[in-house]
Tab-separated table of C-alpha atoms in Angstrom:
chain	number	residue	atom	x	y	z
A	1	MET	CA	-0.009	0.002	-0.002
A	2	LEU	CA	1.335	3.426	-0.934
A	3	GLN	CA	2.345	5.660	1.931
A	4	LYS	CA	2.935	9.289	2.804
A	5	GLY	CA	5.489	10.832	0.481
A	6	ASN	CA	4.707	8.562	-2.508
A	7	LYS	CA	3.587	10.246	-5.675
A	8	ALA	CA	-0.045	9.317	-6.291
A	9	PRO	CA	-0.229	7.223	-9.485
A	10	ASP	CA	-2.250	9.034	-12.121
A	11	PHE	CA	-5.367	7.405	-13.531
A	12	THR	CA	-8.470	8.065	-15.573
A	13	LEU	CA	-11.632	6.294	-14.458
A	14	ALA	CA	-15.316	6.586	-15.313
A	15	ALA	CA	-17.367	8.491	-12.754
A	16	SER	CA	-20.536	7.777	-14.705
A	17	PRO	CA	-21.389	6.371	-18.121
A	18	ASP	CA	-20.613	9.790	-19.664
A	19	LYS	CA	-18.017	11.319	-17.323
A	20	LYS	CA	-14.383	10.474	-16.711
A	21	ILE	CA	-12.108	11.755	-13.976
A	22	THR	CA	-8.339	12.125	-14.401
A	23	LEU	CA	-6.422	12.587	-11.161
A	24	SER	CA	-3.775	14.877	-12.621
A	25	ASP	CA	-6.515	17.276	-13.805
A	26	LEU	CA	-7.183	18.010	-10.152
A	27	ARG	CA	-3.804	19.613	-9.382
A	28	GLY	CA	-4.418	22.604	-7.142
A	29	LYS	CA	-6.986	20.688	-5.129
A	30	ASN	CA	-6.532	18.186	-2.340
A	31	VAL	CA	-8.022	14.827	-3.234
A	32	ILE	CA	-9.433	12.157	-0.934
A	33	LEU	CA	-9.647	8.662	-2.384
A	34	ALA	CA	-11.837	6.225	-0.474
A	35	PHE	CA	-11.339	2.717	-1.849
A	36	TYR	CA	-14.088	0.318	-0.729
A	37	PRO	CA	-15.081	-3.255	-1.497
A	38	ALA	CA	-18.596	-3.042	-2.923
A	39	ASP	CA	-21.587	-0.872	-3.689
A	40	TRP	CA	-24.669	-1.831	-1.648
A	41	SER	CA	-22.860	-3.735	1.111
A	42	PRO	CA	-23.816	-2.517	4.592
A	43	VAL	CA	-20.482	-1.139	5.825
A	44	CYS	CA	-19.697	0.543	2.524
A	45	SER	CA	-23.171	2.055	2.437
A	46	ASP	CA	-22.708	3.528	5.927
A	47	GLN	CA	-19.266	4.806	5.077
A	48	MET	CA	-20.409	6.513	1.866
A	49	ALA	CA	-23.482	7.936	3.645
A	50	LEU	CA	-21.187	9.450	6.260
A	51	TYR	CA	-18.888	11.036	3.674
A	52	ASN	CA	-21.932	12.346	1.864
A	53	GLU	CA	-22.772	14.383	4.987
A	54	MET	CA	-19.186	15.614	5.194
A	55	LEU	CA	-18.616	17.181	1.796
A	56	ARG	CA	-18.853	20.712	3.164
A	57	PHE	CA	-16.127	19.903	5.698
A	58	PHE	CA	-13.896	18.607	2.908
A	59	GLU	CA	-14.630	21.668	0.778
A	60	ARG	CA	-13.386	23.904	3.599
A	61	HIS	CA	-10.015	22.199	3.093
A	62	ASN	CA	-10.112	22.612	-0.676
A	63	ALA	CA	-10.570	18.854	-0.901
A	64	VAL	CA	-12.658	16.749	-3.249
A	65	LEU	CA	-13.659	13.205	-2.366
A	66	PHE	CA	-14.035	10.162	-4.621
A	67	GLY	CA	-15.186	6.668	-3.771
A	68	ILE	CA	-13.511	3.886	-5.780
A	69	SER	CA	-14.501	0.250	-6.125
A	70	VAL	CA	-14.346	-2.405	-8.812
A	71	ASP	CA	-18.073	-2.042	-9.474
A	72	GLY	CA	-19.056	-0.856	-12.939
A	73	GLU	CA	-20.285	2.654	-13.715
A	74	TRP	CA	-23.932	1.614	-14.090
A	75	CYS	CA	-23.850	-0.087	-10.718
A	76	HIS	CA	-22.263	3.033	-9.212
A	77	LYS	CA	-24.915	5.167	-10.838
A	78	ALA	CA	-27.775	3.154	-9.349
A	79	PHE	CA	-26.129	3.037	-5.909
A	80	ALA	CA	-25.359	6.779	-5.871
A	81	LYS	CA	-28.898	7.601	-6.929
A	82	ASP	CA	-30.440	5.327	-4.321
A	83	ARG	CA	-28.303	6.803	-1.529
A	84	ASN	CA	-28.549	10.392	-2.761
A	85	LEU	CA	-24.750	10.709	-2.980
A	86	HIS	CA	-23.368	14.077	-4.050
A	87	PHE	CA	-19.862	12.944	-4.939
A	88	ASP	CA	-18.435	10.751	-7.678
A	89	LEU	CA	-17.921	7.023	-7.407
A	90	LEU	CA	-15.154	5.854	-9.744
A	91	ALA	CA	-15.344	2.500	-11.523
A	92	ASP	CA	-12.081	0.519	-11.267
A	93	PHE	CA	-13.778	-2.013	-13.470
A	94	GLU	CA	-11.729	-2.654	-16.593
A	95	PRO	CA	-9.036	-3.843	-16.353
A	96	LYS	CA	-10.472	-4.935	-13.057
A	97	GLY	CA	-8.826	-3.338	-10.031
A	98	ALA	CA	-5.976	-1.802	-12.064
A	99	VAL	CA	-5.928	1.431	-10.042
A	100	SER	CA	-6.481	-0.373	-6.743
A	101	ARG	CA	-3.421	-2.515	-7.591
A	102	GLN	CA	-1.345	0.584	-8.317
A	103	TYR	CA	-2.202	1.921	-4.882
A	104	GLY	CA	-1.503	-1.491	-3.326
A	105	VAL	CA	-4.993	-2.064	-2.047
A	106	TYR	CA	-6.369	-4.833	-4.291
A	107	LYS	CA	-7.000	-8.217	-2.698
A	108	ASP	CA	-9.349	-11.177	-3.235
A	109	GLY	CA	-11.029	-9.590	-6.232
A	110	VAL	CA	-12.008	-6.301	-4.576
A	111	SER	CA	-10.548	-2.997	-3.445
A	112	GLN	CA	-9.654	-3.018	0.230
A	113	ARG	CA	-11.124	-0.420	2.556
A	114	ALA	CA	-8.387	2.166	2.247
A	115	LEU	CA	-8.130	5.939	2.457
A	116	PHE	CA	-5.646	8.251	0.767
A	117	VAL	CA	-5.306	11.992	1.168
A	118	ILE	CA	-3.390	13.502	-1.742
A	119	ASP	CA	-2.151	17.090	-1.701
A	120	ASP	CA	-2.591	19.692	-4.405
A	121	GLN	CA	0.716	18.646	-5.979
A	122	GLY	CA	-0.326	15.000	-6.326
A	123	VAL	CA	1.693	13.630	-3.410
A	124	ILE	CA	0.157	11.262	-0.888
A	125	GLN	CA	0.143	12.908	2.535
A	126	TRP	CA	-1.769	10.276	4.489
A	127	SER	CA	-3.015	6.761	3.933
A	128	TYR	CA	-4.890	4.286	6.049
A	129	LEU	CA	-5.935	0.666	5.581
A	130	SER	CA	-9.025	-0.219	7.592
A	131	PRO	CA	-10.078	-3.743	8.513
A	132	ILE	CA	-12.435	-4.716	5.704
A	133	GLY	CA	-15.524	-4.959	7.916
A	134	GLU	CA	-14.888	-1.713	9.747
A	135	ASN	CA	-16.055	1.759	8.775
A	136	PRO	CA	-13.009	3.978	9.306
A	137	GLY	CA	-15.071	7.141	9.785
A	138	ALA	CA	-13.542	10.458	8.796
A	139	ASP	CA	-11.563	11.731	11.765
A	140	GLY	CA	-8.305	10.554	10.180
A	141	ILE	CA	-9.096	12.370	6.926
A	142	LEU	CA	-9.869	15.628	8.730
A	143	GLN	CA	-6.729	15.372	10.817
A	144	ALA	CA	-4.630	14.783	7.702
A	145	LEU	CA	-6.157	17.788	5.946
A	146	GLU	CA	-5.565	19.979	8.995
A	147	THR	CA	-1.964	18.858	9.333
A	148	MET	CA	-1.416	19.672	5.650
A	149	ALA	CA	-2.950	23.118	6.103
A	150	LYS	CA	-0.618	23.812	9.024
A	151	THR	CA	2.550	22.748	7.230
A	152	ALA	CA	1.664	24.324	3.888
B	1	MET	CA	-11.619	9.629	22.350
B	2	LEU	CA	-14.539	11.952	22.877
B	3	THR	CA	-13.637	15.378	21.475
B	4	PRO	CA	-14.481	17.725	23.075
B	5	PRO	CA	-15.278	16.183	26.455
B	6	ILE	CA	-18.683	16.896	28.004
B	7	THR	CA	-19.195	20.673	28.292
B	8	SER	CA	-21.817	22.977	29.737
B	9	ARG	CA	-23.354	23.191	26.240
B	10	ASP	CA	-24.338	19.540	26.410
B	11	HIS	CA	-27.740	18.189	27.357
B	12	VAL	CA	-27.343	16.024	30.435
B	13	THR	CA	-29.785	13.665	32.110
B	14	GLY	CA	-29.574	10.874	34.664
B	15	ASN	CA	-27.261	11.564	37.584
B	16	GLN	CA	-25.624	14.956	36.956
B	17	GLN	CA	-22.799	13.983	39.313
B	18	GLY	CA	-22.698	10.380	38.105
B	19	PRO	CA	-19.248	8.836	38.014
B	20	THR	CA	-19.998	7.010	34.736
B	21	GLU	CA	-20.402	9.326	31.781
B	22	ILE	CA	-22.148	8.068	28.674
B	23	VAL	CA	-22.476	10.143	25.517
B	24	GLU	CA	-24.675	9.084	22.630
B	25	TYR	CA	-24.373	10.460	19.110
B	26	GLY	CA	-27.789	9.931	17.606
B	27	ASP	CA	-30.162	10.730	14.750
B	28	PHE	CA	-33.873	10.930	15.594
B	29	GLN	CA	-34.857	9.237	12.343
B	30	CYS	CA	-32.349	6.395	12.517
B	31	PRO	CA	-34.198	3.160	13.350
B	32	TYR	CA	-31.237	1.771	15.315
B	33	CYS	CA	-31.216	4.916	17.419
B	34	GLY	CA	-34.927	4.350	18.001
B	35	GLU	CA	-34.096	0.880	19.300
B	36	ALA	CA	-31.213	2.212	21.366
B	37	PHE	CA	-33.579	4.742	22.962
B	38	GLY	CA	-35.298	1.865	24.793
B	39	VAL	CA	-31.937	0.423	25.839
B	40	VAL	CA	-30.843	3.787	27.250
B	41	ARG	CA	-34.134	4.339	29.050
B	42	ASP	CA	-33.885	0.925	30.719
B	43	MET	CA	-30.274	1.585	31.631
B	44	LEU	CA	-31.057	4.921	33.242
B	45	GLN	CA	-33.836	3.288	35.228
B	46	ALA	CA	-31.650	0.385	36.321
B	47	LEU	CA	-28.541	2.340	37.268
B	48	SER	CA	-28.351	5.480	39.373
B	49	ASN	CA	-24.719	6.352	38.645
B	50	ILE	CA	-25.005	7.340	34.988
B	51	LYS	CA	-24.541	10.836	33.655
B	52	PHE	CA	-26.068	10.657	30.164
B	53	VAL	CA	-25.486	13.094	27.321
B	54	PHE	CA	-27.078	13.221	23.869
B	55	ARG	CA	-25.311	14.833	20.920
B	56	HIS	CA	-26.810	15.261	17.458
B	57	PHE	CA	-25.493	13.310	14.517
B	58	PRO	CA	-28.207	13.767	11.883
B	59	LEU	CA	-27.588	11.950	8.585
B	60	ALA	CA	-29.666	14.515	6.768
B	61	GLU	CA	-29.007	13.183	3.256
B	62	SER	CA	-30.318	9.763	4.233
B	63	HIS	CA	-33.060	10.829	6.616
B	64	GLU	CA	-35.428	13.556	5.480
B	65	TYR	CA	-36.534	14.682	8.942
B	66	ALA	CA	-33.327	14.089	10.913
B	67	MET	CA	-32.185	17.711	10.847
B	68	ASP	CA	-35.580	19.208	11.645
B	69	ALA	CA	-36.075	16.724	14.470
B	70	ALA	CA	-32.718	17.785	15.936
B	71	LEU	CA	-33.808	21.430	15.646
B	72	ALA	CA	-37.114	20.607	17.326
B	73	ALA	CA	-35.203	19.151	20.274
B	74	GLU	CA	-32.972	22.226	20.456
B	75	ALA	CA	-35.961	24.566	20.166
B	76	ALA	CA	-37.590	22.661	23.045
B	77	ALA	CA	-34.322	22.976	24.983
B	78	ARG	CA	-34.736	26.748	24.881
B	79	GLN	CA	-37.875	26.144	26.916
B	80	GLN	CA	-36.067	23.656	29.205
B	81	GLN	CA	-37.748	20.643	27.615
B	82	PHE	CA	-34.944	19.022	25.638
B	83	TRP	CA	-35.334	15.550	27.123
B	84	GLN	CA	-39.107	15.634	26.934
B	85	MET	CA	-38.839	16.382	23.213
B	86	HIS	CA	-36.018	13.853	22.760
B	87	ASP	CA	-38.237	11.145	24.223
B	88	ALA	CA	-41.314	12.265	22.285
B	89	LEU	CA	-39.405	12.242	18.984
B	90	TYR	CA	-38.198	8.698	19.523
B	91	LEU	CA	-41.635	7.523	20.682
B	92	HIS	CA	-43.131	8.970	17.498
B	93	GLN	CA	-40.243	8.051	15.212
B	94	GLN	CA	-42.538	6.359	12.698
B	95	GLU	CA	-44.583	9.518	12.289
B	96	LEU	CA	-41.875	12.151	11.840
B	97	SER	CA	-43.137	14.972	9.636
B	98	ASP	CA	-43.282	18.763	9.428
B	99	THR	CA	-46.616	18.742	11.205
B	100	LEU	CA	-45.482	16.427	14.004
B	101	PHE	CA	-42.970	18.891	15.496
B	102	PRO	CA	-45.433	21.643	16.439
B	103	GLU	CA	-47.862	18.908	17.468
B	104	LEU	CA	-45.350	17.554	19.987
B	105	ALA	CA	-44.500	21.074	21.120
B	106	LYS	CA	-48.171	21.596	21.837
B	107	GLN	CA	-48.376	18.362	23.780
B	108	LEU	CA	-45.396	19.489	25.850
B	109	GLN	CA	-47.183	22.783	26.457
B	110	LEU	CA	-44.369	24.804	24.945
B	111	ASN	CA	-44.882	28.366	23.830
B	112	LEU	CA	-45.713	27.426	20.261
B	113	GLU	CA	-44.873	30.752	18.668
B	114	GLN	CA	-41.490	30.837	20.337
B	115	PHE	CA	-40.896	27.171	19.404
B	116	GLN	CA	-41.560	27.799	15.723
B	117	GLU	CA	-39.405	30.892	15.712
B	118	ASP	CA	-36.548	28.953	17.338
B	119	MET	CA	-36.906	26.141	14.786
B	120	GLN	CA	-35.820	28.699	12.170
B	121	ASP	CA	-32.902	30.060	14.191
B	122	ASN	CA	-29.548	29.596	12.502
B	123	LEU	CA	-27.820	29.485	15.876
B	124	LEU	CA	-29.597	26.204	16.526
B	125	VAL	CA	-28.474	24.879	13.146
B	126	SER	CA	-24.899	25.803	14.124
B	127	LYS	CA	-25.273	24.004	17.420
B	128	VAL	CA	-26.458	20.820	15.704
B	129	GLU	CA	-23.651	21.067	13.169
B	130	ALA	CA	-21.097	21.584	15.948
B	131	ASP	CA	-22.351	18.380	17.527
B	132	PHE	CA	-21.986	16.570	14.209
B	133	GLU	CA	-18.454	17.862	13.754
B	134	SER	CA	-17.501	16.838	17.267
B	135	GLY	CA	-18.801	13.398	16.408
B	136	ILE	CA	-16.617	13.175	13.322
B	137	ARG	CA	-13.596	14.246	15.341
B	138	SER	CA	-14.411	11.719	18.013
B	139	GLY	CA	-14.461	8.920	15.426
B	140	VAL	CA	-18.207	8.452	15.063
B	141	ASN	CA	-18.864	6.543	11.838
B	142	GLY	CA	-22.575	5.914	12.113
B	143	THR	CA	-25.472	6.088	14.521
B	144	PRO	CA	-25.934	5.378	17.284
B	145	THR	CA	-22.398	5.601	18.658
B	146	PHE	CA	-21.816	5.599	22.401
B	147	PHE	CA	-18.853	6.791	24.430
B	148	ILE	CA	-18.341	5.470	27.947
B	149	ASN	CA	-16.143	7.732	30.046
B	150	GLY	CA	-14.768	9.331	26.900
B	151	LYS	CA	-13.899	6.100	25.121
B	152	ARG	CA	-15.834	4.817	22.112
B	153	PHE	CA	-17.946	1.748	22.897
B	154	ASN	CA	-17.447	-0.604	19.969
B	155	GLY	CA	-19.790	-3.333	21.100
B	156	ASP	CA	-23.457	-3.880	20.289
B	157	TYR	CA	-25.544	-1.133	21.900
B	158	ARG	CA	-28.022	-3.761	23.090
B	159	ASN	CA	-25.285	-4.832	25.498
B	160	LEU	CA	-24.678	-1.317	26.784
B	161	LEU	CA	-26.116	-2.028	30.226
B	162	ALA	CA	-23.881	-5.057	30.695
B	163	ALA	CA	-20.866	-3.099	29.466
B	164	VAL	CA	-21.472	-0.302	31.973
B	165	ARG	CA	-22.051	-2.704	34.857
B	166	HIS	CA	-18.658	-4.320	34.384
């Protein structure tokens, strides 16, 4: 798993059937990547619901959040609509798990439950691997963003 | 760890001087919180040494009335009836709606005009949001989450009583 100080590998993934996101296009913004195992599963649903409530906190830190799993873009679309999510879910679908592998968080056919906070220059400033059945919450993300703001 | 610790801004019930401090982060529309409400009530009846605090953690994107219910409780708090409204909201959880809040306020014999004015007060929104943020900082990842003497309780809330007794 990539750690603080590593350059975040660039990628382009579908955020919806007609929208793609390229990490390097987001230079100038902090980026939070939340890898998770599966749309619709209970822990992932709770975790994404929590982050959905937190977008304004992330915005205060000039940060944009993405969820990433190996689910396809149509599955993401249905899940996001059902849960009223206001942030993009990226489909690491084909080749399956390619981006998750680059970040060192692909195992047993799914993305692990892992968080990365990437600074506005594309460098990883914080990463965390959660036990797969445990919702990591967001306190670690906020602390990482605050530490970055202090040292910037 | 609970961040910040219990302050004078918090709503406290049970034994104000109780040596065991329990804080719940809850959402009035969350069904698990509704279930936990009964667990907490039984616990407070069974044990006399509990200082109990409720902080708001409304998941407003998932639960349509969670934010307004939190505001109703805070508006009632301005008339010293926070816990009465807290209990009433959980007892009527299945019926939450825009018309229920003034209805409950009436039942609690609150000054209705004042209540409805307070429901619109941005200061109360800020208070609820401050609770939510404190929850995030404390490591709350869903509702209900309990803290026992400042430390997150990771077990099943149905076993809260047993956890406190030990």
